[in-house]
Short mmCIF file of C-alpha atoms in Angstrom, two decimals:
data_model
loop_
_atom_site.label_atom_id
_atom_site.label_comp_id
_atom_site.label_asym_id
_atom_site.label_seq_id
_atom_site.Cartn_x
_atom_site.Cartn_y
_atom_site.Cartn_z
CA MET A 1 -0.05 0.02 0.06
CA LYS A 2 2.69 2.43 0.94
CA TRP A 3 4.49 1.86 -2.38
CA ASP A 4 1.21 2.51 -4.20
CA PHE A 5 1.05 5.91 -2.58
CA LEU A 6 4.64 6.63 -3.72
CA LEU A 7 3.81 5.66 -7.26
CA VAL A 8 0.74 7.90 -7.26
CA PHE A 9 2.77 10.82 -6.04
CA LEU A 10 5.57 10.28 -8.51
CA GLY A 11 3.01 10.15 -11.21
CA TYR A 12 1.59 13.40 -10.06
CA LEU A 13 5.01 15.06 -10.02
CA GLY A 14 5.62 13.71 -13.51
CA PHE A 15 2.37 15.38 -14.71
CA MET A 16 3.36 18.69 -13.00
CA ILE A 17 6.78 18.63 -14.67
CA TRP A 18 5.19 18.02 -18.09
CA PHE A 19 2.58 20.63 -17.45
CA GLY A 20 5.09 23.15 -16.23
CA TRP A 21 7.08 22.64 -19.44
CA TRP A 22 3.97 22.82 -21.70
CA VAL A 23 2.63 26.14 -20.33
CA SER A 24 6.06 27.82 -20.41
CA ARG A 25 7.35 26.50 -23.75
CA ASN A 26 6.74 29.85 -25.48
CA ALA A 27 8.35 32.00 -22.77
CA LYS A 28 11.31 34.04 -23.85
CA GLY A 29 13.83 36.16 -21.87
CA GLY A 30 14.57 36.87 -18.30
CA ASP A 31 11.43 38.91 -17.64
CA ASP A 32 9.22 36.00 -18.66
CA PHE A 33 11.32 33.55 -16.65
CA LEU A 34 11.42 35.54 -13.46
CA LEU A 35 8.10 37.46 -13.52
CA GLY A 36 5.88 35.89 -16.21
CA GLY A 37 6.15 38.96 -18.37
CA ARG A 38 4.49 41.03 -15.65
CA ASN A 39 1.05 40.21 -17.18
CA LEU A 40 -0.55 37.63 -14.89
CA PRO A 41 -4.37 37.65 -15.09
CA PHE A 42 -6.65 37.61 -12.01
CA PHE A 43 -7.29 33.86 -11.99
CA LEU A 44 -3.50 32.96 -12.11
CA THR A 45 -2.62 35.50 -9.33
CA LEU A 46 -5.44 34.02 -7.26
CA GLY A 47 -4.48 30.45 -7.93
CA THR A 48 -0.80 30.89 -7.15
CA THR A 49 -1.50 33.07 -4.06
CA VAL A 50 -3.85 30.52 -2.51
CA ALA A 51 -1.52 27.56 -3.29
CA THR A 52 1.42 29.39 -1.80
CA MET A 53 -0.50 30.37 1.34
CA VAL A 54 -1.56 26.79 2.03
CA GLY A 55 1.93 25.47 2.56
CA THR A 56 3.86 23.40 4.93
CA GLY A 57 2.82 25.28 8.03
CA SER A 58 -0.89 25.02 7.38
CA SER A 59 -0.75 21.28 6.45
CA MET A 60 1.82 19.35 8.40
CA GLY A 61 2.52 22.13 10.96
CA ALA A 62 -1.06 23.46 11.76
CA VAL A 63 -2.71 19.96 11.82
CA GLY A 64 0.06 18.65 14.20
CA PHE A 65 -0.31 21.80 16.29
CA ALA A 66 -4.06 21.26 16.51
CA TYR A 67 -3.61 17.67 17.55
CA THR A 68 -1.70 18.89 20.67
CA ASN A 69 -3.29 22.28 21.21
CA GLY A 70 -6.82 22.13 19.86
CA TRP A 71 -8.37 25.28 18.41
CA ALA A 72 -4.99 26.94 18.56
CA GLY A 73 -4.45 25.22 15.18
CA MET A 74 -6.56 28.03 13.67
CA ILE A 75 -4.05 30.72 14.56
CA TYR A 76 -1.84 29.81 11.55
CA GLY A 77 -4.76 30.44 9.13
CA LEU A 78 -5.90 33.67 10.94
CA GLY A 79 -2.38 35.13 10.83
CA GLY A 80 -1.88 34.24 7.20
CA ALA A 81 -5.27 35.70 6.11
CA SER A 82 -4.59 38.92 8.05
CA GLY A 83 -1.15 39.20 6.41
CA ILE A 84 -2.47 38.84 2.81
CA LEU A 85 -5.44 41.21 3.39
CA LEU A 86 -2.98 43.85 4.80
CA LEU A 87 -0.65 43.23 1.86
CA ALA A 88 -3.53 43.89 -0.60
CA LYS A 89 -4.70 47.03 1.09
CA LEU A 90 -1.25 48.67 1.70
CA PHE A 91 1.09 47.41 -0.91
CA ALA A 92 -0.74 46.32 -4.08
CA PRO A 93 -0.15 49.89 -5.61
CA VAL A 94 3.68 49.31 -5.69
CA ARG A 95 2.95 47.31 -8.88
CA GLU A 96 3.01 50.67 -10.72
CA HIS A 97 6.71 51.13 -9.91
CA GLN A 98 7.84 48.14 -11.89
CA PHE A 99 9.95 46.61 -9.10
CA MET A 100 11.49 43.20 -9.65
CA THR A 101 12.50 42.36 -6.08
CA MET A 102 11.59 43.44 -2.58
CA SER A 103 15.10 44.78 -2.01
CA GLU A 104 14.39 47.22 -4.80
CA GLU A 105 11.16 48.25 -3.18
CA VAL A 106 12.65 48.81 0.31
CA SER A 107 15.60 50.72 -1.10
CA PHE A 108 13.15 53.00 -3.03
CA TYR A 109 11.69 54.02 0.31
CA VAL A 110 15.16 55.32 1.39
CA GLY A 111 16.36 56.94 -1.75
CA ALA A 112 17.53 53.77 -3.66
CA HIS A 113 20.44 53.60 -1.20
CA PRO A 114 22.72 50.72 -2.37
CA LEU A 115 23.72 49.54 1.18
CA VAL A 116 20.12 49.05 2.09
CA LYS A 117 19.26 47.25 -1.22
CA ASN A 118 22.31 44.95 -0.97
CA THR A 119 21.81 44.15 2.69
CA ILE A 120 18.06 43.45 2.24
CA ALA A 121 18.86 41.32 -0.85
CA VAL A 122 21.10 39.03 1.33
CA PHE A 123 18.36 39.03 4.09
CA ILE A 124 15.72 37.98 1.61
CA PHE A 125 17.85 35.41 -0.12
CA ILE A 126 18.69 33.79 3.25
CA ALA A 127 15.01 33.92 4.24
CA SER A 128 13.83 32.34 1.01
CA ILE A 129 16.35 29.53 1.53
CA GLY A 130 14.93 29.14 5.04
CA TRP A 131 11.35 28.82 3.76
CA LEU A 132 12.50 26.40 1.09
CA GLY A 133 14.17 24.29 3.68
CA ALA A 134 10.99 24.30 5.80
CA HIS A 135 8.94 23.07 2.87
CA ILE A 136 11.40 20.40 1.93
CA LEU A 137 11.59 19.34 5.60
CA GLY A 138 7.75 19.19 5.97
CA GLY A 139 7.11 17.35 2.75
CA GLY A 140 10.05 15.00 3.32
CA MET A 141 8.87 14.01 6.88
CA TYR A 142 5.37 13.47 5.38
CA LEU A 143 6.52 11.36 2.48
CA ALA A 144 8.94 9.30 4.68
CA TRP A 145 6.19 8.48 7.16
CA LEU A 146 3.80 7.36 4.38
CA THR A 147 6.22 5.31 2.27
CA GLY A 148 8.86 4.05 4.70
CA LEU A 149 11.60 5.83 2.69
CA SER A 150 14.56 7.22 4.60
CA PRO A 151 14.21 10.89 5.55
CA PHE A 152 17.06 11.81 3.17
CA THR A 153 15.47 10.04 0.21
CA ALA A 154 12.03 11.53 0.89
CA LYS A 155 13.46 15.12 1.15
CA LEU A 156 15.45 14.53 -2.03
CA ILE A 157 12.25 13.42 -3.91
CA ILE A 158 10.40 16.49 -2.65
CA ALA A 159 13.22 18.87 -3.68
CA LEU A 160 13.66 17.23 -7.08
CA GLY A 161 9.88 17.21 -7.64
CA PHE A 162 9.37 20.95 -7.66
CA SER A 163 12.92 21.98 -8.68
CA ILE A 164 12.62 20.23 -12.12
CA TYR A 165 9.59 22.15 -13.41
CA VAL A 166 10.82 25.39 -11.85
CA VAL A 167 14.18 25.09 -13.61
CA ILE A 168 12.61 24.18 -16.86
CA GLY A 169 9.71 26.73 -16.90
CA GLY A 170 10.51 29.44 -14.41
CA TYR A 171 7.76 31.70 -13.07
CA ILE A 172 5.13 30.81 -15.65
CA ALA A 173 5.50 27.19 -14.68
CA VAL A 174 5.20 28.03 -11.03
CA VAL A 175 1.92 30.00 -11.33
CA TRP A 176 0.22 27.54 -13.66
CA THR A 177 1.18 24.48 -11.59
CA ASP A 178 0.24 26.39 -8.37
CA SER A 179 -3.19 27.09 -9.80
CA ILE A 180 -3.81 23.38 -10.54
CA GLN A 181 -2.45 22.44 -7.11
CA ALA A 182 -4.71 25.05 -5.40
CA ILE A 183 -7.71 23.13 -6.71
CA VAL A 184 -6.19 19.76 -5.68
CA LEU A 185 -5.31 20.84 -2.16
CA PHE A 186 -8.60 22.57 -1.42
CA VAL A 187 -10.59 19.55 -2.54
CA GLY A 188 -8.27 17.21 -0.64
CA PHE A 189 -8.21 19.18 2.66
CA PHE A 190 -11.95 19.72 2.76
CA LEU A 191 -12.61 16.15 1.91
CA MET A 192 -10.30 15.12 4.72
CA ALA A 193 -12.08 17.53 7.20
CA GLY A 194 -15.47 16.17 6.16
CA VAL A 195 -14.47 12.58 6.67
CA ALA A 196 -12.79 13.52 10.00
CA LEU A 197 -15.96 15.10 11.27
CA TYR A 198 -18.06 12.02 10.22
CA GLN A 199 -15.63 9.49 11.73
CA ALA A 200 -15.27 11.40 14.98
CA ASP A 201 -19.08 11.85 15.36
CA GLY A 202 -19.29 15.60 14.73
CA LEU A 203 -17.78 18.91 15.96
CA SER A 204 -19.20 18.73 19.48
CA GLU A 205 -17.78 15.27 20.06
CA ILE A 206 -14.35 16.35 18.69
CA THR A 207 -14.34 19.38 20.97
CA SER A 208 -15.51 17.51 24.08
CA ALA A 209 -12.75 14.88 23.59
CA GLN A 210 -10.17 17.60 23.96
CA PRO A 211 -8.46 18.32 27.33
CA VAL A 212 -10.35 21.12 29.21
CA LEU A 213 -7.73 23.84 28.48
CA ASN A 214 -7.91 23.12 24.76
CA GLN A 215 -11.69 23.92 24.81
CA SER A 216 -11.05 27.58 25.42
CA PHE A 217 -11.08 30.28 22.72
CA LEU A 218 -8.25 29.38 20.39
CA SER A 219 -6.94 27.17 23.20
CA LEU A 220 -5.36 30.22 24.77
CA ASP A 221 -5.82 28.74 28.24
CA LYS A 222 -3.48 25.90 27.08
CA ILE A 223 -0.80 27.74 25.05
CA GLY A 224 -1.08 31.18 26.73
CA ALA A 225 -2.27 34.45 25.27
CA LEU A 226 1.30 35.73 24.66
CA HIS A 227 2.37 32.57 22.90
CA GLY A 228 -0.85 32.67 20.73
CA LEU A 229 -0.17 36.26 19.88
CA SER A 230 3.42 35.54 19.00
CA LEU A 231 2.45 32.76 16.67
CA PHE A 232 -0.23 35.01 15.06
CA PHE A 233 2.21 37.79 14.41
CA ALA A 234 5.00 35.38 13.22
CA VAL A 235 2.62 34.17 10.44
CA LEU A 236 1.18 37.57 9.68
CA VAL A 237 4.71 39.07 9.29
CA GLY A 238 5.81 36.10 7.33
CA VAL A 239 3.09 36.72 4.74
CA LEU A 240 3.28 40.55 4.80
CA VAL A 241 6.97 40.67 3.92
CA ALA A 242 7.45 37.31 2.19
CA PRO A 243 9.34 37.74 -1.12
CA SER A 244 7.04 35.14 -2.93
CA PHE A 245 3.88 37.21 -2.20
CA ARG A 246 5.65 40.41 -3.18
CA GLN A 247 6.47 38.71 -6.46
CA ARG A 248 2.79 38.21 -7.01
CA ILE A 249 2.36 41.97 -6.86
CA TYR A 250 5.32 42.78 -9.13
CA SER A 251 4.03 40.19 -11.80
CA GLY A 252 0.37 40.98 -11.67
CA LYS A 253 -1.41 42.59 -14.67
CA HIS A 254 -2.55 45.70 -12.71
CA VAL A 255 -3.29 46.91 -9.25
CA LYS A 256 -7.00 46.10 -9.41
CA SER A 257 -6.54 42.50 -10.34
CA ILE A 258 -3.85 42.06 -7.67
CA ARG A 259 -6.05 43.54 -4.96
CA GLN A 260 -9.09 41.39 -6.02
CA SER A 261 -7.05 38.12 -6.02
CA PHE A 262 -5.44 38.94 -2.68
CA TYR A 263 -8.80 39.87 -1.04
CA LEU A 264 -10.33 36.60 -2.36
CA SER A 265 -7.30 34.67 -1.29
CA GLY A 266 -7.60 36.05 2.25
CA GLY A 267 -11.27 35.20 2.39
CA LEU A 268 -10.65 31.72 1.25
CA TYR A 269 -7.79 31.26 3.77
CA LEU A 270 -10.00 32.60 6.66
CA LEU A 271 -12.47 29.87 5.65
CA PHE A 272 -9.61 27.39 5.36
CA ALA A 273 -8.31 28.23 8.90
CA ILE A 274 -10.73 25.85 10.64
CA VAL A 275 -9.82 22.84 8.43
CA PRO A 276 -6.43 21.89 9.92
CA ALA A 277 -7.90 22.41 13.46
CA ILE A 278 -10.76 20.01 12.68
CA ILE A 279 -8.44 17.38 11.23
CA GLY A 280 -5.95 17.61 14.04
CA MET A 281 -8.61 17.53 16.73
CA ALA A 282 -10.38 14.63 15.13
CA ALA A 283 -7.05 12.74 14.93
CA TYR A 284 -6.65 13.31 18.71
CA LYS A 285 -10.15 11.96 19.44
CA LEU A 286 -9.59 8.87 17.29
CA ASN A 287 -6.03 8.22 18.56
CA PRO A 288 -4.71 10.37 21.45
CA ASN A 289 -1.49 8.38 21.57
CA LEU A 290 0.19 9.20 18.29
CA ASP A 291 4.01 9.07 18.68
CA ASN A 292 4.43 12.22 16.68
CA SER A 293 1.66 14.77 16.32
CA SER A 294 3.27 16.04 13.14
CA PHE A 295 1.92 12.96 11.33
CA SER A 296 -1.77 13.60 12.29
CA PHE A 297 -2.73 14.55 8.73
CA PRO A 298 -1.20 11.52 6.93
CA TYR A 299 -2.41 9.26 9.75
CA MET A 300 -6.00 10.26 9.14
CA ALA A 301 -5.79 9.71 5.39
CA PHE A 302 -3.91 6.40 5.84
CA GLU A 303 -6.31 4.99 8.44
CA LEU A 304 -9.71 6.23 7.52
CA LEU A 305 -10.00 6.46 3.71
CA PRO A 306 -10.02 3.99 0.75
CA PHE A 307 -6.99 4.04 -1.39
CA SER A 308 -8.41 6.35 -4.10
CA LEU A 309 -9.52 9.00 -1.67
CA ALA A 310 -6.46 8.59 0.49
CA ALA A 311 -4.28 9.19 -2.54
CA LEU A 312 -6.10 12.37 -3.31
CA VAL A 313 -5.78 13.64 0.17
CA ILE A 314 -2.09 12.83 0.39
CA VAL A 315 -1.32 14.41 -2.93
CA ALA A 316 -3.22 17.47 -1.63
CA GLY A 317 -0.94 17.58 1.42
CA LEU A 318 2.12 17.27 -0.66
CA SER A 319 0.81 19.86 -3.19
CA ALA A 320 0.59 22.35 -0.36
CA THR A 321 4.34 21.81 0.24
CA ILE A 322 5.61 21.81 -3.29
CA SER A 323 3.49 24.75 -4.48
CA SER A 324 4.76 26.94 -1.70
CA ALA A 325 8.30 25.61 -2.23
CA SER A 326 8.34 26.38 -5.96
CA SER A 327 7.16 30.04 -5.18
CA ASP A 328 9.87 30.54 -2.71
CA ALA A 329 12.49 29.08 -5.05
CA ILE A 330 11.68 31.45 -7.92
CA ALA A 331 11.52 34.46 -5.46
CA ALA A 332 14.95 33.57 -4.22
CA VAL A 333 16.55 33.34 -7.58
CA SER A 334 15.00 36.70 -8.67
CA VAL A 335 16.87 38.40 -5.79
CA LEU A 336 19.98 36.37 -6.68
CA ILE A 337 19.94 37.55 -10.36
CA ARG A 338 18.70 41.07 -9.87
CA ASP A 339 20.52 42.13 -6.74
CA ILE A 340 23.20 39.74 -5.47
CA TYR A 341 24.74 39.14 -8.89
CA SER A 342 25.37 42.94 -9.30
CA LEU A 343 26.65 43.04 -5.72
CA VAL A 344 29.26 40.36 -6.44
CA PHE A 345 30.20 41.19 -9.97
CA LYS A 346 29.58 44.97 -9.97
CA LYS A 347 27.42 44.79 -13.05
CA MET A 348 23.96 43.49 -14.05
CA PRO A 349 23.79 40.22 -16.07
CA HIS A 350 23.27 40.52 -19.88
CA ALA A 351 19.72 39.84 -21.04
CA LYS A 352 20.81 36.74 -23.01
CA ASP A 353 22.39 35.22 -19.90
CA VAL A 354 19.52 35.74 -17.43
CA VAL A 355 17.58 32.53 -18.07
CA ARG A 356 20.76 30.42 -17.92
CA LEU A 357 22.06 32.06 -14.79
CA SER A 358 18.61 31.71 -13.18
CA ARG A 359 18.49 28.03 -13.82
CA ILE A 360 22.01 27.60 -12.26
CA GLY A 361 20.92 29.80 -9.40
CA LEU A 362 17.76 27.65 -8.77
CA VAL A 363 19.87 24.43 -8.61
CA LEU A 364 22.31 26.03 -6.12
CA THR A 365 19.51 27.60 -4.02
CA ILE A 366 17.41 24.50 -3.75
CA GLY A 367 20.48 22.41 -3.09
CA THR A 368 21.44 24.64 -0.22
CA ALA A 369 17.91 24.49 1.23
CA LEU A 370 17.92 20.72 0.98
CA LEU A 371 21.10 20.62 3.14
CA LEU A 372 19.49 22.93 5.65
CA ALA A 373 16.33 20.77 5.83
CA LEU A 374 18.42 17.83 7.10
CA LEU A 375 19.26 19.84 10.33
CA THR A 376 15.83 20.11 12.10
CA ASN A 377 12.50 18.35 12.38
CA ASP A 378 10.36 21.04 14.13
CA VAL A 379 8.45 22.67 11.21
CA ILE A 380 6.53 25.36 13.10
CA GLY A 381 9.40 26.27 15.33
CA TYR A 382 11.77 26.33 12.34
CA ILE A 383 9.53 28.73 10.39
CA THR A 384 8.60 31.08 13.18
CA ASN A 385 12.14 31.47 14.52
CA MET A 386 13.59 32.02 11.04
CA VAL A 387 10.79 34.64 10.25
CA ALA A 388 11.48 36.50 13.47
CA THR A 389 15.30 36.47 12.95
CA LEU A 390 15.34 37.61 9.31
CA MET A 391 11.98 39.28 8.62
CA SER A 392 10.96 41.40 11.65
CA GLY A 393 13.41 44.13 10.76
CA LEU A 394 12.34 43.95 7.17
CA CYS A 395 8.79 44.38 8.25
CA VAL A 396 9.70 47.61 10.17
CA CYS A 397 11.51 48.89 7.01
CA VAL A 398 8.56 48.25 4.77
CA LEU A 399 5.96 49.81 7.03
CA PHE A 400 8.04 52.79 8.06
CA GLY A 401 9.12 53.33 4.45
CA HIS A 402 5.45 53.21 3.32
CA PHE A 403 3.98 55.55 5.98
CA TRP A 404 6.86 57.80 7.00
CA SER A 405 8.51 59.97 4.37
CA ARG A 406 11.28 61.01 6.87
CA PHE A 407 12.54 57.39 7.16
CA ASN A 408 16.09 57.09 5.93
CA TRP A 409 18.75 54.61 5.10
CA GLN A 410 20.37 54.81 8.63
CA GLY A 411 17.03 53.94 10.13
CA ALA A 412 16.59 51.00 7.83
CA MET A 413 20.04 49.54 8.62
CA THR A 414 19.33 50.01 12.32
CA ALA A 415 16.02 48.16 12.00
CA LEU A 416 17.67 45.22 10.32
CA PHE A 417 20.58 45.03 12.74
CA VAL A 418 18.52 45.42 15.93
CA SER A 419 15.90 42.83 14.96
CA LEU A 420 18.65 40.36 14.19
CA VAL A 421 20.49 40.89 17.49
CA VAL A 422 17.23 40.79 19.58
CA SER A 423 15.93 37.69 17.82
CA LEU A 424 19.17 35.71 18.21
CA SER A 425 19.44 36.79 21.87
CA ILE A 426 16.02 35.42 22.65
CA ILE A 427 16.49 32.20 20.63
CA PHE A 428 19.66 31.42 22.44
CA THR A 429 18.33 32.30 25.97
CA PRO A 430 16.00 29.41 26.92
CA THR A 431 14.14 31.37 29.66
CA TRP A 432 13.43 34.24 27.26
CA LEU A 433 12.38 31.95 24.50
CA ALA A 434 10.02 30.07 26.92
CA PHE A 435 8.44 33.37 27.87
CA TRP A 436 7.93 34.67 24.35
CA SER A 437 7.53 31.39 22.40
CA ASN A 438 9.26 33.09 19.49
CA PRO A 439 11.10 36.44 19.08
CA ILE A 440 8.75 38.24 16.69
CA ILE A 441 7.07 40.64 19.14
CA PRO A 442 10.21 41.93 20.98
CA ALA A 443 12.24 41.92 17.81
CA ILE A 444 9.71 44.20 15.95
CA LEU A 445 9.23 46.48 18.89
CA ALA A 446 12.93 46.96 19.59
CA SER A 447 13.62 47.39 15.89
CA ALA A 448 10.92 50.00 15.50
CA VAL A 449 11.93 52.09 18.54
CA MET A 450 15.64 52.06 17.49
CA ALA A 451 14.94 52.78 13.84
CA THR A 452 12.72 55.70 14.91
CA LEU A 453 15.49 57.23 17.10
CA VAL A 454 18.21 56.83 14.60
CA THR A 455 16.06 58.31 11.73
CA LEU A 456 15.29 61.37 13.86
CA LEU A 457 18.93 61.83 14.92
CA THR A 458 20.31 61.61 11.32
CA PRO A 459 19.72 63.78 8.19
CA ALA A 460 16.71 63.28 6.08
CA GLN A 461 17.39 61.67 2.76
CA ALA A 462 18.18 64.02 -0.11
CA CYS A 463 16.95 61.66 -2.90
CA SER A 464 13.38 62.19 -3.93
CA SER A 465 11.00 59.34 -4.80
CA ALA A 466 11.22 60.25 -8.50
CA GLN A 467 14.95 60.16 -8.39
CA ALA A 468 15.03 56.88 -6.47
CA LEU A 469 12.78 55.28 -9.15
CA ALA A 470 14.91 56.60 -11.96
CA ILE A 471 18.05 54.98 -10.39
CA LEU A 472 16.39 51.65 -10.01
CA GLN A 473 14.97 51.84 -13.55
CA ALA A 474 18.35 52.59 -14.96
CA GLN A 475 19.86 49.45 -13.17
CA ARG A 476 17.01 47.28 -14.49
CA GLU A 477 17.61 48.49 -18.11
CA GLU A 478 21.12 47.28 -17.92
CA MET A 479 19.77 43.77 -17.51
CA GLN A 480 17.21 44.19 -20.31
CA HIS A 481 19.71 44.96 -22.95
CA ASP A 482 22.87 43.28 -24.22
#
């Protein structure tokens, strides 16, 4: 039976690889490979956004979290939905500026300062590798448990599965395969939730089977209000400043279609938030003695469903992982080619070399993430700590840059440095980490306070918004022409 599941999944990956090649076969040039020609229609932006949001955290992570912590499993969905709705409201209009990467966007806020752009490019590239590692880790754990493969082999299959079609087809392959996988994962997850409710005798029985503390609002009596708030903000910040979601803005057809697709994605994700909680809690009622709560989702599929339905549900779970991973991979290589290449070689790549360099960059990036994925097995902790360490300062930069015209490059560098120091201090101090659960709240607060002080104590930037845009546009044009 387990090998049958593996064959189904490999067949599904084979179809995704073929489909990714087929939809991207007419793509030409670096702009098509990295941003889909900046002409994505509403339905593709919606499909790829939904598929990217329902990733490793909301499948393996959130279901396992709900198995242990009841309704707290909804927090992941609530944070993610809040993040995408804020992103639509505040940042969809940056599409008009023709940015390629988030490091371009943040540097624009502070006069296109090269130190800020280069530093944030490195931050974003490391963060993207971190997210990639989390997806490979989650999918690999899942596949190993289902098939009996070694963890290394399972992680290798997951990494190869999405990397092949991304390397072949680039961004166009990512958004089309994401859209297909969005349908598969929604059908699969809602099917699993429905079966879970039926097998566990309904929602009231599932809830009453939980420990008393888990029956409180979002299980805050169990996990603690501060820990719940920390998880909520870690997920919200992860979406609000994730390079993969920014890329959906930069590649969309126009601001209106981007906003519409993000608002609908946020609504769907709010609806979806209850699904992993139901599956995890139902798994607890049916078997409160699972050795590893992370395997609650595949356990339910494996034990309760006939093969055909179980195969669909399992493919849906793995689709959540590989669709998010492919998005993070292409976002990482965009930063690598647009920003880090010029930092290292002091020039932009020639237009004729962009696709070749992007494919090489994808192989190196995914390979690095695969190595990283071998070092840990705690998916939620891995993601939240990585987000707090690398993205809290970036969140401060984006929000200050958007709302505060006085914000300057010195404030931006301070925000990045302070958030990094505070996050690492908390992560490596067990009592502090036990108190906060993850560093996101103190890291953002300290970063915001220090960035404000430094900005006020240093000169305002001399470069206007129009001048900053002109500088960035001139750099992009170097890459668009031989």
